[in-house]
mmCIF file of C-alpha atoms in Angstrom:
data_model
loop_
_atom_site.group_PDB
_atom_site.id
_atom_site.type_symbol
_atom_site.label_atom_id
_atom_site.label_comp_id
_atom_site.label_asym_id
_atom_site.label_seq_id
_atom_site.Cartn_x
_atom_site.Cartn_y
_atom_site.Cartn_z
ATOM 1 C CA SER A 1 84.189 116.140 130.144
ATOM 2 C CA LEU A 2 87.465 114.260 129.857
ATOM 3 C CA TRP A 3 88.051 110.848 131.402
ATOM 4 C CA TYR A 4 90.975 108.455 131.045
ATOM 5 C CA ASN A 5 92.453 105.390 132.613
ATOM 6 C CA ALA A 6 95.408 103.175 131.738
ATOM 7 C CA SER A 7 93.810 101.913 128.538
ATOM 8 C CA MET A 8 91.336 104.528 127.305
ATOM 9 C CA ILE A 9 90.689 108.255 127.066
ATOM 10 C CA THR A 10 87.077 109.326 126.590
ATOM 11 C CA VAL A 11 85.713 112.765 125.791
ATOM 12 C CA GLY A 12 81.997 112.720 124.979
ATOM 13 C CA ASN A 13 81.363 110.080 122.318
ATOM 14 C CA LEU A 14 85.007 110.014 121.171
ATOM 15 C CA SER A 15 87.433 107.490 122.680
ATOM 16 C CA ILE A 16 91.130 106.763 122.334
ATOM 17 C CA ALA A 17 91.876 103.122 123.155
ATOM 18 C CA LYS A 18 94.460 100.456 122.381
ATOM 19 C CA PHE A 19 94.498 98.614 119.074
ATOM 20 C CA GLU A 20 93.052 95.121 118.787
ATOM 21 C CA LEU A 21 93.871 92.698 115.946
ATOM 22 C CA ASP A 22 90.215 92.572 114.899
ATOM 23 C CA MET A 23 90.505 96.230 113.768
ATOM 24 C CA ALA A 24 92.595 95.195 110.734
ATOM 25 C CA LYS A 25 89.764 95.589 108.223
ATOM 26 C CA SER A 26 88.881 99.124 109.330
ATOM 27 C CA VAL A 27 92.579 100.122 109.539
ATOM 28 C CA HIS A 28 93.048 98.861 105.973
ATOM 29 C CA LEU A 29 89.964 100.654 104.621
ATOM 30 C CA LEU A 30 90.602 103.946 106.446
ATOM 31 C CA SER A 31 94.197 103.995 105.219
ATOM 32 C CA LEU A 32 93.159 104.027 101.563
ATOM 33 C CA ASP A 33 91.722 107.541 101.364
ATOM 34 C CA GLU A 34 93.338 110.044 99.001
ATOM 35 C CA ASP A 35 94.614 112.401 101.720
ATOM 36 C CA ASN A 36 96.379 109.564 103.509
ATOM 37 C CA ARG A 37 97.931 108.434 100.220
ATOM 38 C CA ARG A 38 99.091 111.997 99.524
ATOM 39 C CA PHE A 39 100.381 113.066 102.922
ATOM 40 C CA MET A 40 101.242 109.794 104.710
ATOM 41 C CA PRO A 41 101.947 107.142 102.054
ATOM 42 C CA ASP A 42 103.820 104.983 104.586
ATOM 43 C CA GLU A 43 100.528 104.625 106.497
ATOM 44 C CA VAL A 44 98.612 103.136 103.545
ATOM 45 C CA PHE A 45 97.965 99.410 104.002
ATOM 46 C CA GLU A 46 96.954 97.790 100.721
ATOM 47 C CA SER A 47 95.511 94.669 102.349
ATOM 48 C CA GLU A 48 93.817 93.618 105.554
ATOM 49 C CA GLU A 49 96.680 91.186 106.211
ATOM 50 C CA ILE A 50 99.290 93.972 106.030
ATOM 51 C CA ALA A 51 97.147 96.059 108.399
ATOM 52 C CA ARG A 52 96.929 93.114 110.838
ATOM 53 C CA GLU A 53 100.740 92.725 110.822
ATOM 54 C CA VAL A 54 101.196 96.439 111.501
ATOM 55 C CA ILE A 55 98.637 96.356 114.324
ATOM 56 C CA ALA A 56 100.475 93.415 115.920
ATOM 57 C CA ASP A 57 103.706 95.455 115.837
ATOM 58 C CA LEU A 58 101.931 98.519 117.269
ATOM 59 C CA ILE A 59 100.430 96.458 120.101
ATOM 60 C CA ASP A 60 103.954 95.257 120.984
ATOM 61 C CA CYS A 61 105.074 98.896 121.159
ATOM 62 C CA TYR A 62 102.627 99.746 123.962
ATOM 63 C CA ASP A 63 104.992 98.110 126.462
ATOM 64 C CA SER A 64 108.180 99.611 124.983
ATOM 65 C CA GLU A 65 109.921 102.864 125.749
ATOM 66 C CA GLU A 66 110.564 103.709 122.097
ATOM 67 C CA GLY A 67 107.134 103.400 120.439
ATOM 68 C CA PRO A 68 105.654 104.478 118.145
ATOM 69 C CA PHE A 69 102.576 104.769 120.350
ATOM 70 C CA VAL A 70 99.571 104.595 118.031
ATOM 71 C CA TYR A 71 96.001 104.424 119.323
ATOM 72 C CA PRO A 72 92.714 104.027 117.448
ATOM 73 C CA LEU A 73 90.090 106.776 117.565
ATOM 74 C CA LEU A 74 86.600 105.423 118.220
ATOM 75 C CA LEU A 75 83.414 107.408 117.641
ATOM 76 C CA ASP A 76 80.506 105.767 119.459
ATOM 77 C CA GLY A 77 82.663 102.615 119.486
ATOM 78 C CA LYS A 78 83.361 102.678 115.708
ATOM 79 C CA HIS A 79 86.992 102.925 114.534
ATOM 80 C CA ILE A 80 87.398 106.204 112.598
ATOM 81 C CA GLY A 81 91.150 106.868 112.620
ATOM 82 C CA HIS A 82 94.168 107.016 114.893
ATOM 83 C CA ILE A 83 96.348 109.303 116.965
ATOM 84 C CA GLU A 84 100.003 108.727 117.688
ATOM 85 C CA LEU A 85 103.080 109.818 119.575
ATOM 86 C CA VAL A 86 106.364 109.181 117.755
ATOM 87 C CA LYS A 87 109.914 109.756 118.977
ATOM 88 C CA ILE A 88 111.907 112.142 116.768
ATOM 89 C CA ASP A 89 115.399 113.640 117.168
ATOM 90 C CA ALA A 90 114.017 116.731 118.923
ATOM 91 C CA GLY A 91 111.717 114.804 121.296
ATOM 92 C CA TYR A 92 108.232 113.578 120.432
ATOM 93 C CA GLU A 93 105.782 114.378 117.641
ATOM 94 C CA VAL A 94 102.028 113.850 117.570
ATOM 95 C CA GLY A 95 100.252 112.623 114.478
ATOM 96 C CA TYR A 96 96.700 111.679 113.607
ATOM 97 C CA HIS A 97 94.460 110.532 110.804
ATOM 98 C CA VAL A 98 90.687 110.660 110.652
ATOM 99 C CA GLY A 99 89.030 108.746 107.816
ATOM 100 C CA LYS A 100 87.453 110.851 105.073
ATOM 101 C CA PRO A 101 83.814 110.116 106.067
ATOM 102 C CA PHE A 102 84.501 111.595 109.529
ATOM 103 C CA CYS A 103 86.477 114.697 108.512
ATOM 104 C CA GLY A 104 85.225 118.240 109.047
ATOM 105 C CA GLN A 105 83.666 117.521 112.458
ATOM 106 C CA GLY A 106 86.576 118.676 114.629
ATOM 107 C CA LEU A 107 87.262 115.117 115.800
ATOM 108 C CA ALA A 108 91.038 115.254 115.257
ATOM 109 C CA SER A 109 91.300 118.476 117.291
ATOM 110 C CA LYS A 110 89.096 117.042 120.025
ATOM 111 C CA ALA A 111 91.236 113.881 120.148
ATOM 112 C CA LEU A 112 94.493 115.846 120.141
ATOM 113 C CA VAL A 113 93.394 118.112 123.001
ATOM 114 C CA ALA A 114 92.471 115.014 125.067
ATOM 115 C CA PHE A 115 95.581 113.042 124.056
ATOM 116 C CA LEU A 116 98.230 115.655 124.913
ATOM 117 C CA PRO A 117 97.768 115.706 128.721
ATOM 118 C CA PHE A 118 97.672 111.893 128.731
ATOM 119 C CA VAL A 119 100.989 111.483 126.868
ATOM 120 C CA ARG A 120 102.656 114.327 128.730
ATOM 121 C CA GLU A 121 101.853 112.638 132.041
ATOM 122 C CA LYS A 122 102.551 109.075 130.868
ATOM 123 C CA PHE A 123 105.955 109.936 129.339
ATOM 124 C CA GLY A 124 106.880 112.946 131.493
ATOM 125 C CA LEU A 125 107.071 115.274 128.498
ATOM 126 C CA ASP A 126 107.266 119.038 128.628
ATOM 127 C CA LYS A 127 107.411 119.407 124.814
ATOM 128 C CA VAL A 128 105.417 117.717 122.086
ATOM 129 C CA PHE A 129 105.740 118.797 118.452
ATOM 130 C CA GLY A 130 103.177 118.793 115.676
ATOM 131 C CA ILE A 131 104.629 118.424 112.188
ATOM 132 C CA CYS A 132 102.538 118.309 109.052
ATOM 133 C CA HIS A 133 102.822 118.935 105.338
ATOM 134 C CA SER A 134 102.228 122.637 104.690
ATOM 135 C CA GLN A 135 99.635 121.778 102.006
ATOM 136 C CA ASN A 136 97.643 119.625 104.424
ATOM 137 C CA ILE A 137 95.302 122.459 105.396
ATOM 138 C CA ALA A 138 93.128 120.221 107.607
ATOM 139 C CA SER A 139 96.146 119.208 109.715
ATOM 140 C CA VAL A 140 97.359 122.797 109.929
ATOM 141 C CA LYS A 141 93.931 123.826 111.281
ATOM 142 C CA THR A 142 93.828 120.827 113.657
ATOM 143 C CA LEU A 143 97.165 121.767 115.199
ATOM 144 C CA GLU A 144 96.157 125.425 115.516
ATOM 145 C CA ARG A 145 92.832 124.510 117.184
ATOM 146 C CA ALA A 146 94.758 122.324 119.639
ATOM 147 C CA GLY A 147 96.898 125.310 120.673
ATOM 148 C CA PHE A 148 100.013 124.710 118.579
ATOM 149 C CA GLU A 149 101.737 127.659 116.907
ATOM 150 C CA ARG A 150 103.403 127.494 113.518
ATOM 151 C CA TYR A 151 107.082 128.356 113.723
ATOM 152 C CA GLU A 152 108.233 126.988 110.354
ATOM 153 C CA VAL A 153 106.457 126.156 107.130
ATOM 154 C CA SER A 154 105.387 122.739 108.428
ATOM 155 C CA ASN A 155 106.322 122.692 112.124
ATOM 156 C CA PHE A 156 104.179 123.579 115.113
ATOM 157 C CA ALA A 157 104.836 123.682 118.848
ATOM 158 C CA LYS A 158 103.239 125.038 121.971
ATOM 159 C CA SER A 159 104.357 128.617 122.667
ATOM 160 C CA GLY A 160 107.974 128.832 123.803
ATOM 161 C CA HIS A 161 108.741 125.163 123.047
ATOM 162 C CA TYR A 162 110.160 125.379 119.537
ATOM 163 C CA SER A 163 112.616 122.778 118.279
ATOM 164 C CA ASN A 164 116.214 123.645 117.535
ATOM 165 C CA HIS A 165 116.407 120.625 115.233
ATOM 166 C CA ASN A 166 116.374 122.607 111.978
ATOM 167 C CA ASN A 167 118.887 125.293 112.976
ATOM 168 C CA GLY A 168 121.544 123.450 110.988
ATOM 169 C CA TYR A 169 119.442 123.809 107.843
ATOM 170 C CA TRP A 170 118.911 127.516 108.425
ATOM 171 C CA LEU A 171 122.603 128.092 109.139
ATOM 172 C CA ARG A 172 123.592 126.057 106.028
ATOM 173 C CA GLU A 173 125.528 123.473 108.032
ATOM 174 C CA GLU A 174 126.274 120.216 106.186
ATOM 175 C CA TYR A 175 123.725 117.411 106.479
ATOM 176 C CA LEU A 176 123.001 114.098 104.793
ATOM 177 C CA GLY A 177 119.414 113.216 103.917
ATOM 178 C CA LEU A 178 118.430 109.611 103.239
ATOM 179 C CA GLY A 179 115.158 108.240 101.907
ATOM 180 C CA LEU A 180 112.367 109.205 99.561
ATOM 181 C CA SER A 181 112.479 112.922 98.635
ATOM 182 C CA ALA A 182 115.509 113.522 100.870
ATOM 183 C CA SER A 183 118.128 116.168 100.124
ATOM 184 C CA SER A 184 121.648 116.765 101.392
ATOM 185 C CA LEU A 185 123.963 119.754 101.757
ATOM 186 C CA LEU A 186 127.633 118.898 101.331
ATOM 187 C CA LYS A 187 130.422 121.415 100.730
ATOM 188 C CA ASP A 188 127.816 124.182 100.265
ATOM 189 C CA GLU A 189 126.101 122.256 97.417
ATOM 190 C CA ILE A 190 122.558 120.853 97.690
ATOM 191 C CA PHE A 191 121.877 117.348 96.372
ATOM 192 C CA ASP A 192 118.418 115.831 96.041
ATOM 193 C CA GLU A 193 116.696 112.856 94.450
ATOM 194 C CA ASN A 194 116.858 114.538 91.031
#
């Protein structure tokens, strides 16, 4: 059964709460696994101090309208990962990470199914997107188990709620990409980091 209040969602022995500064050590350690390094390198915290600084920033975001809204996942009270809602151009995207020792138990799907009604109500959302790397098979399966449908190589949405964000790419309209591994299309020529 699902239960939630202003600060916690609970489904069975899995809880979604708010971050506390004393979680820095577990945030640091959970961030170091190989899948996190591969698929979410910006969420790898090489020291406990860096993790503490990030947690302090995330705690400040709970009272903002912009987020990101990142919450720890607790299994029987032990921190095992996180789930998040992040504003993107097309609306909001969910994300999650479950530490390697806790993978393969369906915990990310269970958390996502519980989290979606909470964030939809809290933020008045009718659409929430799930975006993951196409080679991240575990995340693909998590999104599918939570009821998302794949509508692009790496994008998922609930049925009938697809994003129009990438139409420009499909129609070969000009765009400028900035950042690591970004590409651009200018005057019908593609430019990338190479």
